[in-house]
Short mmCIF file of C-alpha atoms and ligand atoms in Angstrom, two decimals:
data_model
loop_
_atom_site.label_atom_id
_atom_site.label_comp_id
_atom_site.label_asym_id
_atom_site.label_seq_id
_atom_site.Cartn_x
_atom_site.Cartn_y
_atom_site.Cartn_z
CA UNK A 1 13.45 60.67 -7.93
CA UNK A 2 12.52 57.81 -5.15
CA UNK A 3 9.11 58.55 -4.03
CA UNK A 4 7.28 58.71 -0.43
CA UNK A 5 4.27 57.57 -1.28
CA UNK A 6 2.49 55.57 -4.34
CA UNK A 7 -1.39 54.65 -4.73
CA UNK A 8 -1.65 50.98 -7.07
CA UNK A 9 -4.27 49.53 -8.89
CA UNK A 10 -3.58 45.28 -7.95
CA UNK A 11 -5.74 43.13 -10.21
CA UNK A 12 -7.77 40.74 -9.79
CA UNK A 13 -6.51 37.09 -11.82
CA UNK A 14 -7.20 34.10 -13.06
CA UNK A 15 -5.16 30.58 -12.04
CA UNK A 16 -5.30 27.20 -13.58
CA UNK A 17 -6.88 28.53 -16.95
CA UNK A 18 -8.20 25.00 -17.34
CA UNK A 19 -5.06 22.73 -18.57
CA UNK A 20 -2.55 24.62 -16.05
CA UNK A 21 -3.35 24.08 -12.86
CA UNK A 22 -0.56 25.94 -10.40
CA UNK A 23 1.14 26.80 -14.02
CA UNK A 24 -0.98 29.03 -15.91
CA UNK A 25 -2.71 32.19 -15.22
CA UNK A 26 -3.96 35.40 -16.35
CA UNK A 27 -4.38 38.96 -15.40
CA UNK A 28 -7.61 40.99 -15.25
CA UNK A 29 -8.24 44.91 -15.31
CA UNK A 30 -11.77 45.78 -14.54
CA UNK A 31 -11.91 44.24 -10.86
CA UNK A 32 -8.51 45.04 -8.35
CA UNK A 33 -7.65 46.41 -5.08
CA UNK A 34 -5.96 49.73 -4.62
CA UNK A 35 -3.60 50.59 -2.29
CA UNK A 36 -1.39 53.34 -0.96
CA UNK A 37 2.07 52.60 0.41
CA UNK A 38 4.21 55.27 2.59
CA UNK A 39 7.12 55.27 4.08
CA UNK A 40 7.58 55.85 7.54
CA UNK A 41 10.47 56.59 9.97
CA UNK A 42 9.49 53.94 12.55
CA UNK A 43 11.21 50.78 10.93
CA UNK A 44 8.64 47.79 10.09
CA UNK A 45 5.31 47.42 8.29
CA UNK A 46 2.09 48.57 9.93
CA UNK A 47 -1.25 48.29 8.14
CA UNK A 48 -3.16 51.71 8.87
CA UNK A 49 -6.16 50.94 7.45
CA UNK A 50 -8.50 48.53 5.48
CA UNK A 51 -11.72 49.20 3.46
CA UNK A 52 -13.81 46.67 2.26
CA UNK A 53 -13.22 43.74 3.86
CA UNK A 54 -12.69 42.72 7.46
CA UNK A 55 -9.28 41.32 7.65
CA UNK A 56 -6.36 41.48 10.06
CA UNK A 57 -4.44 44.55 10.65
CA UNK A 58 -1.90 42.83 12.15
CA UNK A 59 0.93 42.71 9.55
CA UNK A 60 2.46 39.37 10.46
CA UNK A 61 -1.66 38.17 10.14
CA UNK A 62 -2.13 40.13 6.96
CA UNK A 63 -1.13 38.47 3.56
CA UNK A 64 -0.15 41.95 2.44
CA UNK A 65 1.90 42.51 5.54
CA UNK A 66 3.67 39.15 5.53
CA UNK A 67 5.16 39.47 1.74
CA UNK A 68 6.21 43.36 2.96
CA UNK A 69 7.79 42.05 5.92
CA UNK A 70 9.79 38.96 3.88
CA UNK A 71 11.39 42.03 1.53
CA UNK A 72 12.10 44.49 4.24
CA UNK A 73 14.20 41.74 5.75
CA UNK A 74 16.20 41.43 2.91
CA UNK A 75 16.46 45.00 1.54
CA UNK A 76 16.47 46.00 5.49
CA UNK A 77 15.81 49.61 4.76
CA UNK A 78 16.61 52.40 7.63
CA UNK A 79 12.95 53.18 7.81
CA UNK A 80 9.46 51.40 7.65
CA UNK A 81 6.25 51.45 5.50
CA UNK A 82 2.59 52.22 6.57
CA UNK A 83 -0.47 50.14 3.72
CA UNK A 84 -3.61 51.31 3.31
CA UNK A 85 -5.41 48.13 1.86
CA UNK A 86 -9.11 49.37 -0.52
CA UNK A 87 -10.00 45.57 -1.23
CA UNK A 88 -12.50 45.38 -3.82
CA UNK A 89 -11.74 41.67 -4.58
CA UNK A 90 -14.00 39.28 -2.09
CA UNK A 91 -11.59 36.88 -0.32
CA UNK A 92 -12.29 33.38 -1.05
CA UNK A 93 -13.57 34.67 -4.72
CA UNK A 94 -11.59 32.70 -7.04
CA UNK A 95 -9.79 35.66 -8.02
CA UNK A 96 -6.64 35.65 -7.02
CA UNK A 97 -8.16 38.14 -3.93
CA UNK A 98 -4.82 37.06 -1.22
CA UNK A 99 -2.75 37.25 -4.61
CA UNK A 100 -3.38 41.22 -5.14
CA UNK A 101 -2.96 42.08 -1.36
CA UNK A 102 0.40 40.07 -1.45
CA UNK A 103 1.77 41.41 -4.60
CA UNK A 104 0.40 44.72 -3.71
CA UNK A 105 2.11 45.17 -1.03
CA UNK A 106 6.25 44.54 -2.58
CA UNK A 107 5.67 45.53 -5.95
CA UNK A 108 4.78 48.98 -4.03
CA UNK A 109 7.63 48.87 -1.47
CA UNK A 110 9.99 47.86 -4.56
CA UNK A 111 8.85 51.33 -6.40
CA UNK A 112 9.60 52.96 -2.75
CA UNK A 113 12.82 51.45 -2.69
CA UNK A 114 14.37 52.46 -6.01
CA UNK A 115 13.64 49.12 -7.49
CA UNK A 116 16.26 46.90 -6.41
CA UNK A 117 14.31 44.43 -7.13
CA UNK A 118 13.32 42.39 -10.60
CA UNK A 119 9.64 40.67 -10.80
CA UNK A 120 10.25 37.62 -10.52
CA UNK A 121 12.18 38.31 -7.11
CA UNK A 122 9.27 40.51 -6.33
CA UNK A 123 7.30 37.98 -6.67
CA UNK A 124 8.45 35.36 -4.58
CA UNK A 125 8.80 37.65 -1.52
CA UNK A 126 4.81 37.50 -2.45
CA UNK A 127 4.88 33.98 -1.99
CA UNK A 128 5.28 34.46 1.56
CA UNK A 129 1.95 36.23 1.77
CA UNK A 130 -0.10 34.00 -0.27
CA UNK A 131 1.15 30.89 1.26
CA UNK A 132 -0.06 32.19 4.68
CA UNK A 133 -4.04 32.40 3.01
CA UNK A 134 -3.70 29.11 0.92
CA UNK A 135 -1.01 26.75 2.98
CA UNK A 136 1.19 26.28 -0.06
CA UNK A 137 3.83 28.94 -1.63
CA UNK A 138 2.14 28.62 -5.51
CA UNK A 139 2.45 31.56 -7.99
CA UNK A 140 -0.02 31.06 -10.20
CA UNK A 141 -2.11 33.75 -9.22
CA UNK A 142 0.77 36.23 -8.02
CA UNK A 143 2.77 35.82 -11.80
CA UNK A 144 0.28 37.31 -13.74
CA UNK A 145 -0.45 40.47 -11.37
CA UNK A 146 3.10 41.20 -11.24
CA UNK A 147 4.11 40.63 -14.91
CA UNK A 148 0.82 41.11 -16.75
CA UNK A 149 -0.87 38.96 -19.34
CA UNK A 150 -0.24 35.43 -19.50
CA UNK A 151 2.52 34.00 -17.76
CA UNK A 152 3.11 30.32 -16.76
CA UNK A 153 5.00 28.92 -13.90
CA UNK A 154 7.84 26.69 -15.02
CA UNK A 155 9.26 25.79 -11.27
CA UNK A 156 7.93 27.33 -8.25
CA UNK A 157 11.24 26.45 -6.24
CA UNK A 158 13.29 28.06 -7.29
CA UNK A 159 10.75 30.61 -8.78
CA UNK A 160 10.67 30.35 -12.68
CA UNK A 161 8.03 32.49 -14.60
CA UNK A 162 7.88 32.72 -18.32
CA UNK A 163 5.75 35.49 -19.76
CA UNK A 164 3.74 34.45 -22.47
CA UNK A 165 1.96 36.22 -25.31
CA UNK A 166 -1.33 37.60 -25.27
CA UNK A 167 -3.39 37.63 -28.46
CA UNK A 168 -5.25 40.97 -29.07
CA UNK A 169 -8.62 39.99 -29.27
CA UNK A 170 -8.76 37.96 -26.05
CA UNK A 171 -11.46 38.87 -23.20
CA UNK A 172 -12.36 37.34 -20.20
CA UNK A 173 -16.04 37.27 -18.70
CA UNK A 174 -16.00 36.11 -14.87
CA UNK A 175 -19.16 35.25 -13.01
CA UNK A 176 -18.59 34.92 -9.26
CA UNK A 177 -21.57 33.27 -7.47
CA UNK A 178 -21.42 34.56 -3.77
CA UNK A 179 -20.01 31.45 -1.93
CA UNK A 180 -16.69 30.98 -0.42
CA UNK A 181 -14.69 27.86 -1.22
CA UNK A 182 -11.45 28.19 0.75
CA UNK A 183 -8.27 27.79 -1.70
CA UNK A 184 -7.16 24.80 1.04
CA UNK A 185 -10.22 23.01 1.16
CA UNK A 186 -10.73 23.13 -2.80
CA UNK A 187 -6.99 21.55 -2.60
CA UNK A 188 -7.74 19.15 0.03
CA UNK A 189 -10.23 17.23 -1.96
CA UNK A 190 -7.80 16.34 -5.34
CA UNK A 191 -6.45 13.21 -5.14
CA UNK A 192 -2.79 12.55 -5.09
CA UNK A 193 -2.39 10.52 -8.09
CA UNK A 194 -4.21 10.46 -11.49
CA UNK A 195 -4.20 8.14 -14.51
CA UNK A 196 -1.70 8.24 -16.83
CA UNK A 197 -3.90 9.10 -19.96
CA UNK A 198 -5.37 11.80 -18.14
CA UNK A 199 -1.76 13.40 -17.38
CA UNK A 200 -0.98 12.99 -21.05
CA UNK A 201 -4.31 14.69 -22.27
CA UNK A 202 -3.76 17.25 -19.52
CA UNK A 203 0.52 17.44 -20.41
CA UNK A 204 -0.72 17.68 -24.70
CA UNK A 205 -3.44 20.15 -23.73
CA UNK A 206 -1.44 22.97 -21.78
CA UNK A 207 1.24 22.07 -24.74
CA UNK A 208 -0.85 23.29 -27.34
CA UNK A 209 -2.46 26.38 -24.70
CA UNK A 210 0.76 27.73 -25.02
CA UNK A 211 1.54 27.14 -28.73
CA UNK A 212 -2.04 29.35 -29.51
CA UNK A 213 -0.96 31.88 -27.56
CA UNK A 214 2.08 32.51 -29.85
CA UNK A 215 0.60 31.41 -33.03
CA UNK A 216 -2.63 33.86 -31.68
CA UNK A 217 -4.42 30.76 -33.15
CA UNK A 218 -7.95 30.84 -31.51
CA UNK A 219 -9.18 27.55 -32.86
CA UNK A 220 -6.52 25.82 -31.32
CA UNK A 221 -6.99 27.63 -28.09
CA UNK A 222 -10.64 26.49 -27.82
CA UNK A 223 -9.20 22.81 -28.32
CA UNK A 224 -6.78 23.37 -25.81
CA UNK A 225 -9.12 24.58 -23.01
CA UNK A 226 -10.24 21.33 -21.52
CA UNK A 227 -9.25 20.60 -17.59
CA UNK A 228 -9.36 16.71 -17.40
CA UNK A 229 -7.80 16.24 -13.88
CA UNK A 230 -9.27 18.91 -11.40
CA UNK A 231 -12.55 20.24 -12.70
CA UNK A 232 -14.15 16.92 -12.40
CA UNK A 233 -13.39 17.13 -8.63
CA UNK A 234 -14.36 20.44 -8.14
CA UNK A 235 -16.74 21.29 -9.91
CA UNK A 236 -19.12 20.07 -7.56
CA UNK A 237 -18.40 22.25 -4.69
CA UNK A 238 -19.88 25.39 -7.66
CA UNK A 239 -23.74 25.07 -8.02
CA UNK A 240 -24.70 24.97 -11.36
CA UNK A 241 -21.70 24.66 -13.20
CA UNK A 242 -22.46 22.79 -15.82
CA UNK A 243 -24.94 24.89 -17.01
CA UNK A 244 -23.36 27.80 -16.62
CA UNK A 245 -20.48 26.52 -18.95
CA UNK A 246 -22.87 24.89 -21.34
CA UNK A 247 -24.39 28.44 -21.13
CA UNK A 248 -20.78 30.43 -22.69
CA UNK A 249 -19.65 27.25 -24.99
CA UNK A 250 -23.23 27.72 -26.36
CA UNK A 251 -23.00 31.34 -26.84
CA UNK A 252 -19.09 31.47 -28.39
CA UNK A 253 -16.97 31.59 -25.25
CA UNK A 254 -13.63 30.12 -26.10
CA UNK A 255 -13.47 28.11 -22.85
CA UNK A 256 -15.03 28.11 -19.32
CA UNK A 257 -13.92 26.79 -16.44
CA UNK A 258 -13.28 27.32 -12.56
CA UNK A 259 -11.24 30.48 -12.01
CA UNK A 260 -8.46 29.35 -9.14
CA UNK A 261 -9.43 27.17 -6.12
CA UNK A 262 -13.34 28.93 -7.53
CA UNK A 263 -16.27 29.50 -7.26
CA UNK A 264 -15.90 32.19 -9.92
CA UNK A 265 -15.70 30.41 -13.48
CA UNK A 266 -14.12 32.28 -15.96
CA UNK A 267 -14.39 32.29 -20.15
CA UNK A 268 -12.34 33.36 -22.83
CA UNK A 269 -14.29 34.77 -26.09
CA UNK A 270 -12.57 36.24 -29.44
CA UNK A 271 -13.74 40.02 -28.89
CA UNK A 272 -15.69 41.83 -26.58
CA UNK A 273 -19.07 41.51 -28.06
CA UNK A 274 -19.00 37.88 -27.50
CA UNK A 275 -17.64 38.35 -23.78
CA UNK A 276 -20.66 40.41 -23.42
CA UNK A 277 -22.85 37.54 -24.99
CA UNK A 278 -21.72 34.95 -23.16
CA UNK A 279 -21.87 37.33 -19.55
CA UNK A 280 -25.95 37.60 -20.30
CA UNK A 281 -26.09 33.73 -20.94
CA UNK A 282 -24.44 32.78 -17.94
CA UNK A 283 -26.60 35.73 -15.56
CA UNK A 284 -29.03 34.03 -17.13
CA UNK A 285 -28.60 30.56 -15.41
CA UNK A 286 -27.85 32.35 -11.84
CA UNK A 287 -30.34 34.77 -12.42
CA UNK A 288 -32.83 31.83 -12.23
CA UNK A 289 -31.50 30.92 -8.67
CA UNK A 290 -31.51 32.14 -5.10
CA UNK A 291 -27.39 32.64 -5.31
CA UNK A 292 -26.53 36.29 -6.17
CA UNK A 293 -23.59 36.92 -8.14
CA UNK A 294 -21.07 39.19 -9.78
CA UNK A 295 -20.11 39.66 -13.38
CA UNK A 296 -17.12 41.39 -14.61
CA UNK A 297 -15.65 41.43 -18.25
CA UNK A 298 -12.48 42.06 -19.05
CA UNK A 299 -9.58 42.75 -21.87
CA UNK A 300 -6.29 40.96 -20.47
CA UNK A 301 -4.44 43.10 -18.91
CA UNK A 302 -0.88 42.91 -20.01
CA UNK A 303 0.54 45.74 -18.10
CA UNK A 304 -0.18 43.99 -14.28
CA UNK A 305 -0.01 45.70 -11.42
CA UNK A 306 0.37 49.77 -12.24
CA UNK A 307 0.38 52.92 -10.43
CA UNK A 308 -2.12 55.19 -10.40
N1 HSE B 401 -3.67 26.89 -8.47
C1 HSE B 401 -4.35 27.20 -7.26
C2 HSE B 401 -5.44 26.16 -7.04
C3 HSE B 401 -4.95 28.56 -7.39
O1 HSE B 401 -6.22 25.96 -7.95
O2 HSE B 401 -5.50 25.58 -5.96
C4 HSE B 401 -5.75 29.00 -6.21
O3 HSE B 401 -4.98 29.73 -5.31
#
């Protein structure tokens, strides 16, 4: 039976995973909004409320509001839908924060709808929404909350996602320093062209990313983590970021690097006792500094976005 009403969990993700940028990108399951969805008999989408954060209730304004409204013209249902937004997920994090609001929002109306939709159409109706916080329709961020685990992004137009493996023994540890770096202004500082070699190390590294994940070799995955082409630009806007990923390499991460646009930096560690390691060492280096931060660690989540 077609519900009236469902209450999601959206997680929070990670985009770029070092070698990927706008391709790769993984999905978390300790930090997420949640978010309850009605229908209502006025047609349209109205926002009712928001928790959390102070952002627009206006649903043509509201990333959550503008991916509703871009599947609600297409499935143009006979009545409307009210969102109740909890954000737990800072905007501006790093953490895929407009990602979860916009894939919230239709992966909720789809379950409202009788599902008429598959994910990867889902999806890029949630491309609408994110492109309206970012400037640019990428789905780097939105892929993994709507199909879980890893996925990568083969073509954004049109939308291609392949859903990768995720090895069992995989966990994340995210440190988010309390800064905002806007997703457009991180963008607005790459430049346009690179060297060749670098797009070869880059195009050899997110190669073999993707062979580890299948082979669930780890050693290769560690090799494969390197970001030659964006974290040297930056890396600057995150204080302390070197030490902070000298701080996990040191203490068994996998990898570290900037989560997203940042400032959050994420790692990858075999097991969850090392996650837990290398979250101490790097509260360690911020703990030493006037910056307060978050920590979160975190198995992939290879489910996505789920009711609750
Ligand atoms: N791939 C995007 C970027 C993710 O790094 O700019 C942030 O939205």
């Amino acid at each position: 039976m077609i519900k009236n009403e469902i209450k999601i969990f959206s997680p929070a993700t990670v985009a770029n995973v070092s070698c990927g940028f706008d391709v790769l990108g993984f999905c978390l399951d300790t930090i997420g909004d949640e978010m309850i969805i009605r229908k209502t008999n006025k047609k349209g989408v109205f926002i009712t409320k928001i928790e959390g954060f102070d952002l627009p209730f206006d649903a043509e304004k509201n990333v959550a509001g503008v991916s509703a409204l871009a599947m609600i013209a297409d499935a143009k249902p006979d009545f409307g839908f009210e969102i109740e937004i909890y954000k737990r997920i800072k905007p501006g994090s790093g953490i895929g924060s407009s990602s979860a609001s916009a894939s919230g929002s239709v992966f909720a109306i789809n379950e409202l709808l009788g599902r008429p939709y598959n994910k990867t159409q889902v999806t890029d109706f949630a491309m609408k929404g994110e492109a309206l916080a970012s400037g640019s329709e990428h789905a780097d961020n939105l892929a993994p909350g709507i199909f879980g685990g890893f996925t990568l992004v083969k073509s954004s137009s049109p939308l291609e996602v392949l859903q990768l493996p995720t090895p069992n023994d995989l966990y994340a540890t995210i440190i988010h320093p309390q800064i905002e770096i806007k997703t457009a202004d991180a963008r607005a500082i790459l430049p346009k062209l690179f060297p060749l070699q670098d797009v070869i190390t880059q195009s050899a590294n997110v190669g073999s990313f993707v062979h580890a994940l299948h082979t669930n070799d780890y050693e290769l995955l560690k090799r494969a983590l390197q970001d030659v082409i964006v974290e040297p630009h930056r890396s600057i806007l995150i204080p302390h970021y070197a030490e902070v990923k000298s701080a996990a390499l040191n203490n068994g991460a996998l990898g570290a690097g900037i989560s997203g646009a940042g400032p959050s930096i994420y790692t990858l560690s075999k097991g969850i006792e090392n996650a837990k390691r290398v979250e101490k060492a790097m509260r360690d280096v911020y703990a030493n500094t006037i910056i307060a931060f978050e920590t979160y660690v975190s198995r992939i989540n290879t489910e996505g976005i789920r009711e609750i």
